[in-house]
PDB file of C-alpha atoms and ligand atoms in Angstrom:
ATOM      1  CA  UNK A   1       0.000   0.000   0.000  1.00 94.00           C
ATOM      2  CA  UNK A   2       1.324   3.457  -0.943  1.00 97.00           C
ATOM      3  CA  UNK A   3      -1.684   5.704  -0.265  1.00 98.00           C
ATOM      4  CA  UNK A   4      -2.573   5.543   3.422  1.00 98.00           C
ATOM      5  CA  UNK A   5       0.732   3.999   4.526  1.00 97.00           C
ATOM      6  CA  UNK A   6       0.874   6.707   7.212  1.00 98.00           C
ATOM      7  CA  UNK A   7      -2.001   8.764   8.654  1.00 98.00           C
ATOM      8  CA  UNK A   8      -1.646  12.122  10.424  1.00 98.00           C
ATOM      9  CA  UNK A   9      -4.826  13.333  12.168  1.00 98.00           C
ATOM     10  CA  UNK A  10      -5.447  16.922  13.315  1.00 98.00           C
ATOM     11  CA  UNK A  11      -8.596  18.004  15.163  1.00 98.00           C
ATOM     12  CA  UNK A  12      -8.771  21.137  13.055  1.00 98.00           C
ATOM     13  CA  UNK A  13      -6.589  22.850  10.479  1.00 98.00           C
ATOM     14  CA  UNK A  14      -6.846  25.839   8.152  1.00 98.00           C
ATOM     15  CA  UNK A  15      -6.549  23.414   5.197  1.00 98.00           C
ATOM     16  CA  UNK A  16      -5.172  19.876   4.871  1.00 98.00           C
ATOM     17  CA  UNK A  17      -3.543  20.867   1.544  1.00 98.00           C
ATOM     18  CA  UNK A  18      -1.737  23.768   3.187  1.00 98.00           C
ATOM     19  CA  UNK A  19      -0.601  21.517   6.045  1.00 98.00           C
ATOM     20  CA  UNK A  20       0.606  18.777   3.678  1.00 98.00           C
ATOM     21  CA  UNK A  21       2.573  21.342   1.604  1.00 98.00           C
ATOM     22  CA  UNK A  22       4.115  22.726   4.778  1.00 98.00           C
ATOM     23  CA  UNK A  23       5.237  19.260   5.904  1.00 98.00           C
ATOM     24  CA  UNK A  24       6.706  18.564   2.448  1.00 98.00           C
ATOM     25  CA  UNK A  25       8.707  21.791   2.613  1.00 97.00           C
ATOM     26  CA  UNK A  26      10.127  20.829   6.021  1.00 97.00           C
ATOM     27  CA  UNK A  27      11.425  17.423   4.909  1.00 96.00           C
ATOM     28  CA  UNK A  28      10.829  14.495   2.583  1.00 96.00           C
ATOM     29  CA  UNK A  29       7.730  12.638   3.772  1.00 98.00           C
ATOM     30  CA  UNK A  30       6.869   8.987   3.321  1.00 98.00           C
ATOM     31  CA  UNK A  31       5.018   8.625   0.012  1.00 98.00           C
ATOM     32  CA  UNK A  32       1.275   8.154   0.532  1.00 98.00           C
ATOM     33  CA  UNK A  33       1.156   9.939   3.902  1.00 98.00           C
ATOM     34  CA  UNK A  34      -2.353  11.293   4.524  1.00 98.00           C
ATOM     35  CA  UNK A  35      -3.125  14.448   6.482  1.00 98.00           C
ATOM     36  CA  UNK A  36      -6.762  14.481   7.634  1.00 98.00           C
ATOM     37  CA  UNK A  37      -8.927  16.583   9.875  1.00 98.00           C
ATOM     38  CA  UNK A  38     -12.431  16.975  11.292  1.00 98.00           C
ATOM     39  CA  UNK A  39     -12.673  20.655  10.438  1.00 98.00           C
ATOM     40  CA  UNK A  40     -11.023  23.216   8.155  1.00 98.00           C
ATOM     41  CA  UNK A  41     -11.118  26.925   8.968  1.00 98.00           C
ATOM     42  CA  UNK A  42      -9.923  27.869   5.463  1.00 98.00           C
ATOM     43  CA  UNK A  43     -10.768  24.899   3.221  1.00 98.00           C
ATOM     44  CA  UNK A  44      -9.790  25.686  -0.348  1.00 98.00           C
ATOM     45  CA  UNK A  45     -11.244  24.885  -3.765  1.00 97.00           C
ATOM     46  CA  UNK A  46      -9.822  25.905  -7.152  1.00 95.00           C
ATOM     47  CA  UNK A  47      -8.786  29.518  -7.804  1.00 92.00           C
ATOM     48  CA  UNK A  48      -9.799  31.096  -4.490  1.00 93.00           C
ATOM     49  CA  UNK A  49     -13.056  29.119  -4.085  1.00 96.00           C
ATOM     50  CA  UNK A  50     -13.932  27.885  -0.591  1.00 98.00           C
ATOM     51  CA  UNK A  51     -14.659  24.335   0.559  1.00 98.00           C
ATOM     52  CA  UNK A  52     -17.376  24.192   3.240  1.00 98.00           C
ATOM     53  CA  UNK A  53     -17.740  21.214   5.538  1.00 98.00           C
ATOM     54  CA  UNK A  54     -19.465  20.758   8.929  1.00 98.00           C
ATOM     55  CA  UNK A  55     -17.262  19.598  11.831  1.00 98.00           C
ATOM     56  CA  UNK A  56     -16.707  15.838  11.950  1.00 98.00           C
ATOM     57  CA  UNK A  57     -19.310  15.165   9.237  1.00 98.00           C
ATOM     58  CA  UNK A  58     -17.247  14.523   6.127  1.00 98.00           C
ATOM     59  CA  UNK A  59     -13.844  13.468   4.844  1.00 98.00           C
ATOM     60  CA  UNK A  60     -11.257  16.207   4.477  1.00 98.00           C
ATOM     61  CA  UNK A  61      -7.825  14.881   3.591  1.00 98.00           C
ATOM     62  CA  UNK A  62      -4.665  15.374   1.544  1.00 98.00           C
ATOM     63  CA  UNK A  63      -2.240  12.766   0.241  1.00 98.00           C
ATOM     64  CA  UNK A  64       1.470  13.397  -0.318  1.00 98.00           C
ATOM     65  CA  UNK A  65       2.763  11.746  -3.478  1.00 98.00           C
ATOM     66  CA  UNK A  66       5.939  11.551  -5.566  1.00 98.00           C
ATOM     67  CA  UNK A  67       4.595  10.546  -8.986  1.00 96.00           C
ATOM     68  CA  UNK A  68       8.023  10.693 -10.614  1.00 89.00           C
ATOM     69  CA  UNK A  69       7.077   8.638 -13.662  1.00 91.00           C
ATOM     70  CA  UNK A  70       4.425  11.178 -14.673  1.00 94.00           C
ATOM     71  CA  UNK A  71       5.627  14.072 -16.837  1.00 94.00           C
ATOM     72  CA  UNK A  72       4.362  17.548 -15.967  1.00 96.00           C
ATOM     73  CA  UNK A  73       2.416  17.703 -19.258  1.00 95.00           C
ATOM     74  CA  UNK A  74       0.531  14.552 -18.215  1.00 94.00           C
ATOM     75  CA  UNK A  75      -0.231  15.745 -14.671  1.00 96.00           C
ATOM     76  CA  UNK A  76      -3.974  15.610 -15.321  1.00 97.00           C
ATOM     77  CA  UNK A  77      -3.603  11.799 -15.372  1.00 97.00           C
ATOM     78  CA  UNK A  78      -3.207  12.005 -11.563  1.00 98.00           C
ATOM     79  CA  UNK A  79      -6.546  13.763 -11.348  1.00 98.00           C
ATOM     80  CA  UNK A  80      -8.100  11.062 -13.551  1.00 98.00           C
ATOM     81  CA  UNK A  81      -6.844   8.273 -11.289  1.00 98.00           C
ATOM     82  CA  UNK A  82      -8.088  10.093  -8.162  1.00 98.00           C
ATOM     83  CA  UNK A  83     -11.530  10.745  -9.686  1.00 98.00           C
ATOM     84  CA  UNK A  84     -11.801   7.048 -10.577  1.00 98.00           C
ATOM     85  CA  UNK A  85     -10.772   5.986  -7.064  1.00 98.00           C
ATOM     86  CA  UNK A  86     -13.541   8.140  -5.602  1.00 98.00           C
ATOM     87  CA  UNK A  87     -16.017   6.680  -8.128  1.00 98.00           C
ATOM     88  CA  UNK A  88     -14.978   3.143  -7.092  1.00 98.00           C
ATOM     89  CA  UNK A  89     -15.687   4.060  -3.450  1.00 98.00           C
ATOM     90  CA  UNK A  90     -19.038   5.663  -4.320  1.00 98.00           C
ATOM     91  CA  UNK A  91     -20.043   2.680  -6.486  1.00 98.00           C
ATOM     92  CA  UNK A  92     -19.813   0.438  -3.418  1.00 98.00           C
ATOM     93  CA  UNK A  93     -22.398   2.614  -1.595  1.00 98.00           C
ATOM     94  CA  UNK A  94     -24.779   4.074  -4.175  1.00 98.00           C
ATOM     95  CA  UNK A  95     -25.764   4.264  -7.832  1.00 97.00           C
ATOM     96  CA  UNK A  96     -25.330   7.049 -10.356  1.00 96.00           C
ATOM     97  CA  UNK A  97     -21.815   8.308  -9.500  1.00 98.00           C
ATOM     98  CA  UNK A  98     -20.135  10.237 -12.309  1.00 98.00           C
ATOM     99  CA  UNK A  99     -17.136  12.499 -12.817  1.00 98.00           C
ATOM    100  CA  UNK A 100     -17.803  16.088 -13.747  1.00 98.00           C
ATOM    101  CA  UNK A 101     -14.835  17.335 -15.736  1.00 98.00           C
ATOM    102  CA  UNK A 102     -12.363  18.467 -14.631  1.00 96.00           C
ATOM    103  CA  UNK A 103     -12.296  17.409 -10.986  1.00 95.00           C
ATOM    104  CA  UNK A 104     -15.652  16.946  -9.289  1.00 98.00           C
ATOM    105  CA  UNK A 105     -17.502  13.775  -8.371  1.00 98.00           C
ATOM    106  CA  UNK A 106     -21.242  13.927  -8.909  1.00 98.00           C
ATOM    107  CA  UNK A 107     -24.273  11.842  -8.021  1.00 98.00           C
ATOM    108  CA  UNK A 108     -26.943  12.631 -10.595  1.00 95.00           C
ATOM    109  CA  UNK A 109     -26.843  16.466 -10.808  1.00 96.00           C
ATOM    110  CA  UNK A 110     -25.244  17.099  -7.408  1.00 98.00           C
ATOM    111  CA  UNK A 111     -21.669  17.454  -6.203  1.00 98.00           C
ATOM    112  CA  UNK A 112     -20.496  14.932  -3.605  1.00 98.00           C
ATOM    113  CA  UNK A 113     -16.717  15.486  -3.771  1.00 98.00           C
ATOM    114  CA  UNK A 114     -14.108  17.928  -4.993  1.00 98.00           C
ATOM    115  CA  UNK A 115     -10.406  17.457  -5.676  1.00 98.00           C
ATOM    116  CA  UNK A 116      -7.640  20.032  -5.377  1.00 98.00           C
ATOM    117  CA  UNK A 117      -4.277  18.810  -6.705  1.00 98.00           C
ATOM    118  CA  UNK A 118      -1.250  21.008  -6.105  1.00 98.00           C
ATOM    119  CA  UNK A 119       1.969  19.907  -7.805  1.00 97.00           C
ATOM    120  CA  UNK A 120       5.419  21.210  -7.209  1.00 97.00           C
ATOM    121  CA  UNK A 121       7.191  21.096 -10.575  1.00 96.00           C
ATOM    122  CA  UNK A 122      10.970  21.376 -11.026  1.00 94.00           C
ATOM    123  CA  UNK A 123      12.128  21.418 -14.643  1.00 93.00           C
ATOM    124  CA  UNK A 124      10.601  18.436 -16.380  1.00 94.00           C
ATOM    125  CA  UNK A 125       9.672  16.566 -13.170  1.00 95.00           C
ATOM    126  CA  UNK A 126       6.802  16.597 -10.705  1.00 97.00           C
ATOM    127  CA  UNK A 127       8.833  16.915  -7.519  1.00 96.00           C
ATOM    128  CA  UNK A 128       5.888  16.328  -5.209  1.00 98.00           C
ATOM    129  CA  UNK A 129       2.126  16.340  -5.392  1.00 98.00           C
ATOM    130  CA  UNK A 130      -0.506  17.169  -2.791  1.00 98.00           C
ATOM    131  CA  UNK A 131      -3.871  15.641  -3.633  1.00 98.00           C
ATOM    132  CA  UNK A 132      -6.621  17.169  -1.508  1.00 98.00           C
ATOM    133  CA  UNK A 133     -10.072  15.606  -1.367  1.00 98.00           C
ATOM    134  CA  UNK A 134     -13.287  16.795   0.241  1.00 98.00           C
ATOM    135  CA  UNK A 135     -15.880  13.997   0.245  1.00 98.00           C
ATOM    136  CA  UNK A 136     -19.312  14.564   1.777  1.00 98.00           C
ATOM    137  CA  UNK A 137     -20.398  11.711   4.032  1.00 98.00           C
ATOM    138  CA  UNK A 138     -22.910  12.534   6.795  1.00 98.00           C
ATOM    139  CA  UNK A 139     -23.758  16.225   6.220  1.00 98.00           C
ATOM    140  CA  UNK A 140     -27.369  16.728   5.156  1.00 98.00           C
ATOM    141  CA  UNK A 141     -27.740  20.489   5.226  1.00 97.00           C
ATOM    142  CA  UNK A 142     -25.337  22.716   3.326  1.00 98.00           C
ATOM    143  CA  UNK A 143     -25.046  26.512   3.079  1.00 96.00           C
ATOM    144  CA  UNK A 144     -27.699  27.987   0.765  1.00 96.00           C
ATOM    145  CA  UNK A 145     -25.047  29.208  -1.673  1.00 95.00           C
ATOM    146  CA  UNK A 146     -24.226  25.581  -2.549  1.00 96.00           C
ATOM    147  CA  UNK A 147     -27.678  24.175  -3.358  1.00 94.00           C
ATOM    148  CA  UNK A 148     -26.279  21.240  -5.357  1.00 96.00           C
ATOM    149  CA  UNK A 149     -24.102  19.779  -2.580  1.00 98.00           C
ATOM    150  CA  UNK A 150     -24.963  16.200  -1.680  1.00 98.00           C
ATOM    151  CA  UNK A 151     -23.555  13.543   0.653  1.00 98.00           C
ATOM    152  CA  UNK A 152     -23.699   9.762   1.013  1.00 98.00           C
ATOM    153  CA  UNK A 153     -26.249  10.171   3.803  1.00 98.00           C
ATOM    154  CA  UNK A 154     -28.368  12.607   1.793  1.00 98.00           C
ATOM    155  CA  UNK A 155     -28.618  10.008  -0.981  1.00 98.00           C
ATOM    156  CA  UNK A 156     -28.982   6.767   1.004  1.00 98.00           C
ATOM    157  CA  UNK A 157     -30.477   7.978   4.310  1.00 98.00           C
ATOM    158  CA  UNK A 158     -27.835   5.989   6.219  1.00 98.00           C
ATOM    159  CA  UNK A 159     -25.315   7.250   8.774  1.00 98.00           C
ATOM    160  CA  UNK A 160     -21.672   6.297   8.070  1.00 98.00           C
ATOM    161  CA  UNK A 161     -18.531   5.959  10.176  1.00 98.00           C
ATOM    162  CA  UNK A 162     -16.132   8.514   8.657  1.00 98.00           C
ATOM    163  CA  UNK A 163     -12.992   6.572   9.693  1.00 97.00           C
ATOM    164  CA  UNK A 164     -14.275   3.459   7.961  1.00 98.00           C
ATOM    165  CA  UNK A 165     -15.068   5.498   4.830  1.00 98.00           C
ATOM    166  CA  UNK A 166     -11.562   6.970   4.944  1.00 98.00           C
ATOM    167  CA  UNK A 167      -9.998   3.488   5.012  1.00 98.00           C
ATOM    168  CA  UNK A 168     -12.204   2.346   2.138  1.00 98.00           C
ATOM    169  CA  UNK A 169     -11.559   5.342  -0.071  1.00 98.00           C
ATOM    170  CA  UNK A 170      -7.795   5.248   0.606  1.00 98.00           C
ATOM    171  CA  UNK A 171      -7.598   1.643  -0.524  1.00 98.00           C
ATOM    172  CA  UNK A 172      -9.550   2.495  -3.710  1.00 98.00           C
ATOM    173  CA  UNK A 173      -7.254   5.453  -4.362  1.00 98.00           C
ATOM    174  CA  UNK A 174      -4.192   3.289  -3.743  1.00 98.00           C
ATOM    175  CA  UNK A 175      -5.370   0.753  -6.325  1.00 97.00           C
ATOM    176  CA  UNK A 176      -5.906   3.480  -8.936  1.00 97.00           C
ATOM    177  CA  UNK A 177      -2.606   5.218  -8.140  1.00 97.00           C
ATOM    178  CA  UNK A 178      -0.655   1.979  -8.637  1.00 95.00           C
ATOM    179  CA  UNK A 179      -2.597   1.400 -11.841  1.00 95.00           C
ATOM    180  CA  UNK A 180      -1.472   4.865 -12.960  1.00 95.00           C
ATOM    181  CA  UNK A 181       2.184   4.263 -12.077  1.00 93.00           C
ATOM    182  CA  UNK A 182       2.622   0.703 -13.311  1.00 88.00           C
ATOM    183  CA  UNK A 183      -0.212  -0.147 -15.708  1.00 77.00           C
ATOM    184  CA  UNK A 184      -1.795   1.031 -18.884  1.00 83.00           C
ATOM    185  CA  UNK A 185      -2.559   4.740 -18.729  1.00 90.00           C
ATOM    186  CA  UNK A 186      -4.753   4.536 -21.815  1.00 92.00           C
ATOM    187  CA  UNK A 187      -7.089   2.393 -19.728  1.00 93.00           C
ATOM    188  CA  UNK A 188      -7.270   5.019 -16.968  1.00 96.00           C
ATOM    189  CA  UNK A 189      -8.129   7.666 -19.539  1.00 97.00           C
ATOM    190  CA  UNK A 190     -10.783   5.564 -21.239  1.00 96.00           C
ATOM    191  CA  UNK A 191     -12.390   4.621 -17.895  1.00 97.00           C
ATOM    192  CA  UNK A 192     -12.336   8.271 -16.824  1.00 98.00           C
ATOM    193  CA  UNK A 193     -14.027   9.305 -20.074  1.00 98.00           C
ATOM    194  CA  UNK A 194     -16.628   6.534 -19.768  1.00 98.00           C
ATOM    195  CA  UNK A 195     -17.644   7.848 -16.314  1.00 98.00           C
ATOM    196  CA  UNK A 196     -18.054  11.478 -17.411  1.00 98.00           C
ATOM    197  CA  UNK A 197     -21.090  13.474 -16.389  1.00 98.00           C
ATOM    198  CA  UNK A 198     -23.069  14.331 -19.542  1.00 97.00           C
ATOM    199  CA  UNK A 199     -20.857  12.257 -21.856  1.00 98.00           C
ATOM    200  CA  UNK A 200     -22.288  12.246 -25.389  1.00 98.00           C
ATOM    201  CA  UNK A 201     -25.409  14.177 -24.320  1.00 97.00           C
ATOM    202  CA  UNK A 202     -26.379  17.437 -26.017  1.00 98.00           C
ATOM    203  CA  UNK A 203     -26.269  20.354 -23.545  1.00 97.00           C
ATOM    204  CA  UNK A 204     -25.637  24.074 -23.438  1.00 97.00           C
ATOM    205  CA  UNK A 205     -22.167  25.416 -22.650  1.00 97.00           C
ATOM    206  CA  UNK A 206     -20.787  28.938 -22.260  1.00 97.00           C
ATOM    207  CA  UNK A 207     -17.535  30.005 -23.931  1.00 95.00           C
ATOM    208  CA  UNK A 208     -16.284  33.598 -23.506  1.00 94.00           C
ATOM    209  CA  UNK A 209     -19.801  34.761 -22.668  1.00 89.00           C
ATOM    210  CA  UNK A 210     -21.551  33.113 -25.600  1.00 95.00           C
ATOM    211  CA  UNK A 211     -23.721  30.036 -25.308  1.00 97.00           C
ATOM    212  CA  UNK A 212     -23.607  27.067 -27.683  1.00 97.00           C
ATOM    213  CA  UNK A 213     -24.999  23.572 -27.837  1.00 97.00           C
ATOM    214  CA  UNK A 214     -22.563  20.680 -27.848  1.00 98.00           C
ATOM    215  CA  UNK A 215     -21.725  17.309 -26.451  1.00 98.00           C
ATOM    216  CA  UNK A 216     -18.686  16.056 -24.566  1.00 98.00           C
ATOM    217  CA  UNK A 217     -16.896  13.326 -26.502  1.00 98.00           C
ATOM    218  CA  UNK A 218     -13.436  12.956 -24.917  1.00 98.00           C
ATOM    219  CA  UNK A 219     -10.764  14.244 -22.513  1.00 98.00           C
ATOM    220  CA  UNK A 220      -7.083  14.222 -23.545  1.00 96.00           C
ATOM    221  CA  UNK A 221      -4.259  13.202 -21.190  1.00 92.00           C
ATOM    222  CA  UNK A 222      -3.388  16.920 -21.057  1.00 94.00           C
ATOM    223  CA  UNK A 223      -6.800  17.370 -19.398  1.00 97.00           C
ATOM    224  CA  UNK A 224      -8.362  19.218 -22.346  1.00 97.00           C
ATOM    225  CA  UNK A 225     -12.079  18.611 -22.830  1.00 98.00           C
ATOM    226  CA  UNK A 226     -13.250  17.770 -26.363  1.00 98.00           C
ATOM    227  CA  UNK A 227     -16.713  18.955 -27.341  1.00 98.00           C
ATOM    228  CA  UNK A 228     -18.536  18.380 -30.611  1.00 98.00           C
ATOM    229  CA  UNK A 229     -20.441  21.560 -31.357  1.00 97.00           C
ATOM    230  CA  UNK A 230     -23.853  21.383 -33.007  1.00 96.00           C
ATOM    231  CA  UNK A 231     -22.229  22.794 -36.151  1.00 96.00           C
ATOM    232  CA  UNK A 232     -20.170  19.582 -36.330  1.00 97.00           C
ATOM    233  CA  UNK A 233     -16.962  21.354 -35.260  1.00 97.00           C
ATOM    234  CA  UNK A 234     -14.777  19.561 -32.691  1.00 98.00           C
ATOM    235  CA  UNK A 235     -13.324  22.007 -30.125  1.00 98.00           C
ATOM    236  CA  UNK A 236     -10.792  21.675 -27.289  1.00 97.00           C
ATOM    237  CA  UNK A 237     -11.186  23.484 -23.983  1.00 98.00           C
ATOM    238  CA  UNK A 238      -8.804  23.974 -21.063  1.00 96.00           C
ATOM    239  CA  UNK A 239      -9.974  24.505 -17.457  1.00 93.00           C
ATOM    240  CA  UNK A 240     -11.842  27.791 -17.080  1.00 91.00           C
ATOM    241  CA  UNK A 241     -12.304  28.134 -20.864  1.00 96.00           C
ATOM    242  CA  UNK A 242     -15.774  26.643 -20.670  1.00 96.00           C
ATOM    243  CA  UNK A 243     -18.743  26.501 -18.324  1.00 95.00           C
ATOM    244  CA  UNK A 244     -21.644  24.073 -18.125  1.00 94.00           C
ATOM    245  CA  UNK A 245     -24.950  25.922 -18.571  1.00 93.00           C
ATOM    246  CA  UNK A 246     -27.616  23.228 -18.270  1.00 73.00           C
TER     247      UNK A 246
HETATM  248  C1  BT5 B   1     -13.098  21.822  -5.496  1.00 90.70           C
HETATM  249  O1  BT5 B   1     -12.923  23.116  -5.902  1.00 90.70           O
HETATM  250  O2  BT5 B   1     -14.099  21.172  -5.679  1.00 90.70           O
HETATM  251  C2  BT5 B   1     -11.928  21.253  -4.724  1.00 90.70           C
HETATM  252  C3  BT5 B   1     -12.268  21.093  -3.270  1.00 90.70           C
HETATM  253  C4  BT5 B   1     -11.162  20.420  -2.513  1.00 90.70           C
HETATM  254  C5  BT5 B   1     -11.448  20.406  -1.043  1.00 90.70           C
HETATM  255  C6  BT5 B   1     -10.434  19.605  -0.281  1.00 90.70           C
HETATM  256  S1  BT5 B   1     -10.887  19.405   1.383  1.00 90.70           S
HETATM  257  C7  BT5 B   1      -9.333  18.763   1.770  1.00 90.70           C
HETATM  258  C8  BT5 B   1      -8.330  19.591   0.976  1.00 90.70           C
HETATM  259  N1  BT5 B   1      -7.923  20.765   1.724  1.00 90.70           N
HETATM  260  C9  BT5 B   1      -8.348  21.888   1.136  1.00 90.70           C
HETATM  261  O3  BT5 B   1      -8.163  23.042   1.590  1.00 90.70           O
HETATM  262  N2  BT5 B   1      -8.995  21.606  -0.003  1.00 90.70           N
HETATM  263  C10 BT5 B   1      -9.022  20.177  -0.250  1.00 90.70           C
HETATM  264  P1  BT5 B   1     -13.898  23.881  -6.902  1.00 90.70           P
HETATM  265  O4  BT5 B   1     -14.070  23.079  -8.147  1.00 90.70           O
HETATM  266  O5  BT5 B   1     -13.319  25.247  -7.008  1.00 90.70           O
HETATM  267  O6  BT5 B   1     -15.258  23.896  -6.158  1.00 90.70           O
HETATM  268  C11 BT5 B   1     -15.497  24.727  -5.060  1.00 90.70           C
HETATM  269  C12 BT5 B   1     -16.986  25.022  -5.070  1.00 90.70           C
HETATM  270  O7  BT5 B   1     -17.714  23.864  -4.655  1.00 90.70           O
HETATM  271  C13 BT5 B   1     -17.372  26.127  -4.093  1.00 90.70           C
HETATM  272  O8  BT5 B   1     -17.248  27.387  -4.699  1.00 90.70           O
HETATM  273  C14 BT5 B   1     -18.830  25.762  -3.801  1.00 90.70           C
HETATM  274  O9  BT5 B   1     -19.677  26.226  -4.833  1.00 90.70           O
HETATM  275  C15 BT5 B   1     -18.828  24.247  -3.883  1.00 90.70           C
HETATM  276  N3  BT5 B   1     -18.681  23.612  -2.551  1.00 90.70           N
HETATM  277  C16 BT5 B   1     -18.066  24.072  -1.441  1.00 90.70           C
HETATM  278  N4  BT5 B   1     -18.129  23.187  -0.438  1.00 90.70           N
HETATM  279  C17 BT5 B   1     -18.810  22.110  -0.926  1.00 90.70           C
HETATM  280  C18 BT5 B   1     -19.213  20.862  -0.398  1.00 90.70           C
HETATM  281  N5  BT5 B   1     -18.920  20.487   0.847  1.00 90.70           N
HETATM  282  N6  BT5 B   1     -19.896  20.013  -1.214  1.00 90.70           N
HETATM  283  C19 BT5 B   1     -20.206  20.337  -2.483  1.00 90.70           C
HETATM  284  N7  BT5 B   1     -19.858  21.508  -3.038  1.00 90.70           N
HETATM  285  C20 BT5 B   1     -19.163  22.385  -2.281  1.00 90.70           C
END
């Protein structure tokens, strides 16, 4: 086991990602070490977004990795393997789990988990990687500004033991990480694509303020999303170059 080979628990923290990065700066850490907490005072999402989570209700953790066989240009492959690991965990508890490109896990139209990967890149190598995951377990009411947040309990009605869920999800993530390092990456990418939210369905998207109809057909190992527009044109989008409308 790589992921989860060492666990560091804190009652509360500003952010598990910030704590993991701090520990990595101090000294080399055992690969797969997990920092986890019951509560974050400054939980972070992408680009200044916040991650909200009630105390002791959900999983909030970060994994320290040294994915030295992955080139910086393929770093999105790490995100793919993490998204699949979370899907594997969700599949064992409920139906309808999908991956919303680029880095959310959904159940139907609601968000159950978010991933924040922060890589430290030196030249042509990923020197270290902090993979932060927020996974909603027992929280049933969320702030009104996030109406589409959902949890395992909200879907199934059951109460879960967070520590048990942590062990389960870590072993799923470990399996996918080893698959990424030692197996066929094309398989990871094709499984990731097959689990995509709204794959091959016609929907509206917004690009630079203008709305168009298209359907998601693929994601490249660079992380670019491929959409077939209703004009027949195939277009590539990076993160933040496109928004889902409905
Ligand atoms: C993410 O960002 O989804 C990545 C979230 C990563 C959180 C973990 S928790 C452990 C580790 N330590 C950290 O500090 N962070 C990581 P993004 O795609 O930017 O989505 C953020 C948006 O999701 C917010 O702006 C809200 O709209 C929504 N959101 C916030 N809290 C949520 C929750 N608990 N469940 C569902 N959606 C939420």
